[in-house]
XYZ file of N, CA and C in Angstrom:
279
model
N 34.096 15.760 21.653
C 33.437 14.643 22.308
C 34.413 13.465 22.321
N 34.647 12.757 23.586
C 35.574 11.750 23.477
C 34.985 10.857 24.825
N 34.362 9.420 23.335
C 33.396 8.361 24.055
C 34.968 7.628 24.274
N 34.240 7.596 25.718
C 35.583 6.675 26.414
C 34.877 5.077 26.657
N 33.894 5.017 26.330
C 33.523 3.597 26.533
C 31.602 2.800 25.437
N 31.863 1.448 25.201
C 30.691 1.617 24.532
C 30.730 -0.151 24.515
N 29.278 -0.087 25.576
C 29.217 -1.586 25.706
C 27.867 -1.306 24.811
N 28.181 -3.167 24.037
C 27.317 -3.846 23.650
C 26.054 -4.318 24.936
N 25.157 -4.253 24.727
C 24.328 -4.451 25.947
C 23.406 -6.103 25.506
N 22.940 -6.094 24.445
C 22.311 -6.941 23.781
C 22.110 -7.268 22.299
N 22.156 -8.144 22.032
C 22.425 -8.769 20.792
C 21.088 -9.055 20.273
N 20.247 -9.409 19.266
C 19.081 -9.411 18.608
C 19.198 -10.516 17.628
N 18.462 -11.552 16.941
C 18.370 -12.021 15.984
C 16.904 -11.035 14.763
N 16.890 -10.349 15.482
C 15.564 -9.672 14.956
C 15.735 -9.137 13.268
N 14.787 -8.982 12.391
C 15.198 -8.641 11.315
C 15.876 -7.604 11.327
N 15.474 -6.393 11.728
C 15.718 -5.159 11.727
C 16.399 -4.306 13.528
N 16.103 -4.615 14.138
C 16.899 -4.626 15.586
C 17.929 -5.427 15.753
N 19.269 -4.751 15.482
C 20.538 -5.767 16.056
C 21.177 -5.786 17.601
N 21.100 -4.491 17.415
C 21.577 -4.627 18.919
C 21.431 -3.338 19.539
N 21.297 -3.790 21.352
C 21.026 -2.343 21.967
C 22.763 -1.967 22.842
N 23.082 -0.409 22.860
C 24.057 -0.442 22.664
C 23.973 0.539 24.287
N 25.339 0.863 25.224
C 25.712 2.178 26.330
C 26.808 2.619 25.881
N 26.692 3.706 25.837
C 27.636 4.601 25.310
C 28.538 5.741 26.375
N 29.642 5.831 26.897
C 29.748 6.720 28.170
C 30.697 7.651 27.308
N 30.272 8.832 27.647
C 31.179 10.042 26.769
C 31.800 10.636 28.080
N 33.436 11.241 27.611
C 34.310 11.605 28.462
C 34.265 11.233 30.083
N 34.078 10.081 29.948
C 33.923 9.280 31.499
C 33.051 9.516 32.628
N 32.434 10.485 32.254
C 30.938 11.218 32.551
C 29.453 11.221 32.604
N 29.253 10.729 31.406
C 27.689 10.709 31.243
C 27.679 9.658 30.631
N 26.814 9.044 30.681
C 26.096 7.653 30.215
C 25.021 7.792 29.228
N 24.707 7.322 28.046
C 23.640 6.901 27.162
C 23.477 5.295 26.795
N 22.415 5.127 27.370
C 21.831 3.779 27.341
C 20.269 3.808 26.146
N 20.150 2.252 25.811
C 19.118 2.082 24.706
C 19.368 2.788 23.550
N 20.555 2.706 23.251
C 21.006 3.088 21.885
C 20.731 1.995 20.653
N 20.141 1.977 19.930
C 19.589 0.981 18.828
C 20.581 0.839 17.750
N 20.984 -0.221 17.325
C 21.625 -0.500 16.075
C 20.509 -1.199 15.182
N 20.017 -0.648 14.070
C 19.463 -0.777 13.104
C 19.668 -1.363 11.533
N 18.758 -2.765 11.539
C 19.120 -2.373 10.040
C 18.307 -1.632 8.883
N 18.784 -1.007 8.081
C 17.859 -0.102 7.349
C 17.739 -0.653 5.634
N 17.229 -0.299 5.071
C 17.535 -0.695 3.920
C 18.700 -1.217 2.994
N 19.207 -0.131 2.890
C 20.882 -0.200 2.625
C 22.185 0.147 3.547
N 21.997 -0.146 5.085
C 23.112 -0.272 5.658
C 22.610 -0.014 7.211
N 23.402 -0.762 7.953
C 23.406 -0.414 9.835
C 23.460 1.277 9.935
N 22.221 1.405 11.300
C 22.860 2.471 11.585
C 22.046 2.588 13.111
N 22.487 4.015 13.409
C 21.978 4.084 14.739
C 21.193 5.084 15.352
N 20.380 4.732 16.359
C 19.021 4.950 16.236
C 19.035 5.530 18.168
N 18.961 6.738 18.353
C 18.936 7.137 19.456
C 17.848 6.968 20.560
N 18.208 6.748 21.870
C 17.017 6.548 22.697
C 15.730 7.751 22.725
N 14.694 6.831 22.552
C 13.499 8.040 22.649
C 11.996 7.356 23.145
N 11.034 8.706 23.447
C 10.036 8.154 23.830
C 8.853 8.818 23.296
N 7.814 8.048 23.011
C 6.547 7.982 22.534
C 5.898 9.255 23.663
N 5.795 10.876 23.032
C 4.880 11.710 23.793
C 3.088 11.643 23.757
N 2.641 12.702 24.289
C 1.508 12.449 23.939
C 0.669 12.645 22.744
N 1.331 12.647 21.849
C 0.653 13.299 20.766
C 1.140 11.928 19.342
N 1.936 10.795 20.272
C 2.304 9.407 19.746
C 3.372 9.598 18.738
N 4.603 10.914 18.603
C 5.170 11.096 17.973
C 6.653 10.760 18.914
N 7.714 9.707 18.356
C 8.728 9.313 19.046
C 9.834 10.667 19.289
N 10.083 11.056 20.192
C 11.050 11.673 20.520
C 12.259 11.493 21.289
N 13.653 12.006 20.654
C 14.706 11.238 21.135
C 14.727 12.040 22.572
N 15.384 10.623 23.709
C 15.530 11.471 24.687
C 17.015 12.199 24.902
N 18.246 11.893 24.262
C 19.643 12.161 23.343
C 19.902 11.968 22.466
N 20.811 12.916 21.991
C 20.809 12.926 20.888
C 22.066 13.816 20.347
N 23.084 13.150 19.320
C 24.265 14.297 18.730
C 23.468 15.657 18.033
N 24.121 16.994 18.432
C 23.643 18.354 17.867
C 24.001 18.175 16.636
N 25.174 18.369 16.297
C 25.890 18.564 15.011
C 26.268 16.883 14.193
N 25.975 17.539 13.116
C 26.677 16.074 11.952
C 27.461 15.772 12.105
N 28.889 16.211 11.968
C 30.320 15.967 13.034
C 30.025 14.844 14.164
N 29.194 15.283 15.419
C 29.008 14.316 16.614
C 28.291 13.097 15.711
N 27.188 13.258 15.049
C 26.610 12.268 14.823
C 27.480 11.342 13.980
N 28.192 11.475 13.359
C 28.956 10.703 12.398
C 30.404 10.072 13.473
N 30.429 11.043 14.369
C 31.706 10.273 15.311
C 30.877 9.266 15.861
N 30.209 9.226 16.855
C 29.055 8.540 17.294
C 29.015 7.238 17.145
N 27.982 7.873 15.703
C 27.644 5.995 14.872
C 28.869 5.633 14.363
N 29.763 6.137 14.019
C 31.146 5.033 13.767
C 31.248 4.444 14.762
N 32.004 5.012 15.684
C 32.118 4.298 17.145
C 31.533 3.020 16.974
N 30.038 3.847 16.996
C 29.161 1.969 17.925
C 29.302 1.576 16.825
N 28.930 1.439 15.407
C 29.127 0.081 14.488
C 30.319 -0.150 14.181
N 31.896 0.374 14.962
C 32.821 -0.383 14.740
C 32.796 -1.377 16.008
N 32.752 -0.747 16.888
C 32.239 -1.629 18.278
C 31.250 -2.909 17.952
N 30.250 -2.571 17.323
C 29.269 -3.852 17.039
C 29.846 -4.610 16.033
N 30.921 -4.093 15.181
C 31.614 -4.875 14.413
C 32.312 -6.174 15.146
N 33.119 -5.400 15.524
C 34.228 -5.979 16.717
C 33.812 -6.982 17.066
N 32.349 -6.926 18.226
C 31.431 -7.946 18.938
C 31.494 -9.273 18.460
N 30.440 -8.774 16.793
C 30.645 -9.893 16.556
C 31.507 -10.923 15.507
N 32.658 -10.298 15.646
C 33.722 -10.866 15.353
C 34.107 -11.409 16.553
N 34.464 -11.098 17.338
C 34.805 -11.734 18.551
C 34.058 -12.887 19.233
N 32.570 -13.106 18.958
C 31.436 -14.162 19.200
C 31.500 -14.834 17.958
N 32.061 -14.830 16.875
C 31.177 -15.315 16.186
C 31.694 -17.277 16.203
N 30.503 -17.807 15.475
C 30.629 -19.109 15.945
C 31.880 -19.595 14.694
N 33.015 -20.720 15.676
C 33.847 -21.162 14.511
C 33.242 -22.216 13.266
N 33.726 -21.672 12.649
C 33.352 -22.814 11.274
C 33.920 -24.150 11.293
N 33.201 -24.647 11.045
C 32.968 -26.681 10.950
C 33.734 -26.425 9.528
N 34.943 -27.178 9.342
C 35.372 -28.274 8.083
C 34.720 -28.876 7.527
């Protein structure tokens, strides 16, 4: 798998919602509404999904293997790292 691109889409002040993330793998396919989460003890990421009828969330993508999933969420939380380093506000003296 080789994500060739991964925009930040939106930023959050929310407790637990940081940011929604697009993800384009090998210049091809697109994943949008990717969630950056905070969880108890650390960010992580939270795949697009939808509420069936039976009110149980199901992702609509999603990495197969642990391998993908761990390439993945690095990616976007070095990317969301990045962000907001790059925004962040300068410090007053």
């Amino acid at each position: 798998m080789n994500i060739t691109d991964i925009r930040i889409r939106k930023i959050y002040d929310d407790v637990r919602l940081k940011a929604l993330v697009s993800v384009t793998v090998d210049g091809d396919l697109a994943v949008h509404d990717i969630k950056i989460i905070e969880g108890p003890e650390r960010l992580f990421v939270a795949m697009p999904s939808r509420k069936d009828e039976n009110g149980t969330f199901r992702d609509i993508a999603h990495p197969i293997t642990p391998t993908a999933r761990r390439t993945l969420e690095d990616a976007i939380l070095h990317s969301y790292q990045e962000y907001l380093e790059q925004h962040r506000e300068p410090e007053t003296p």
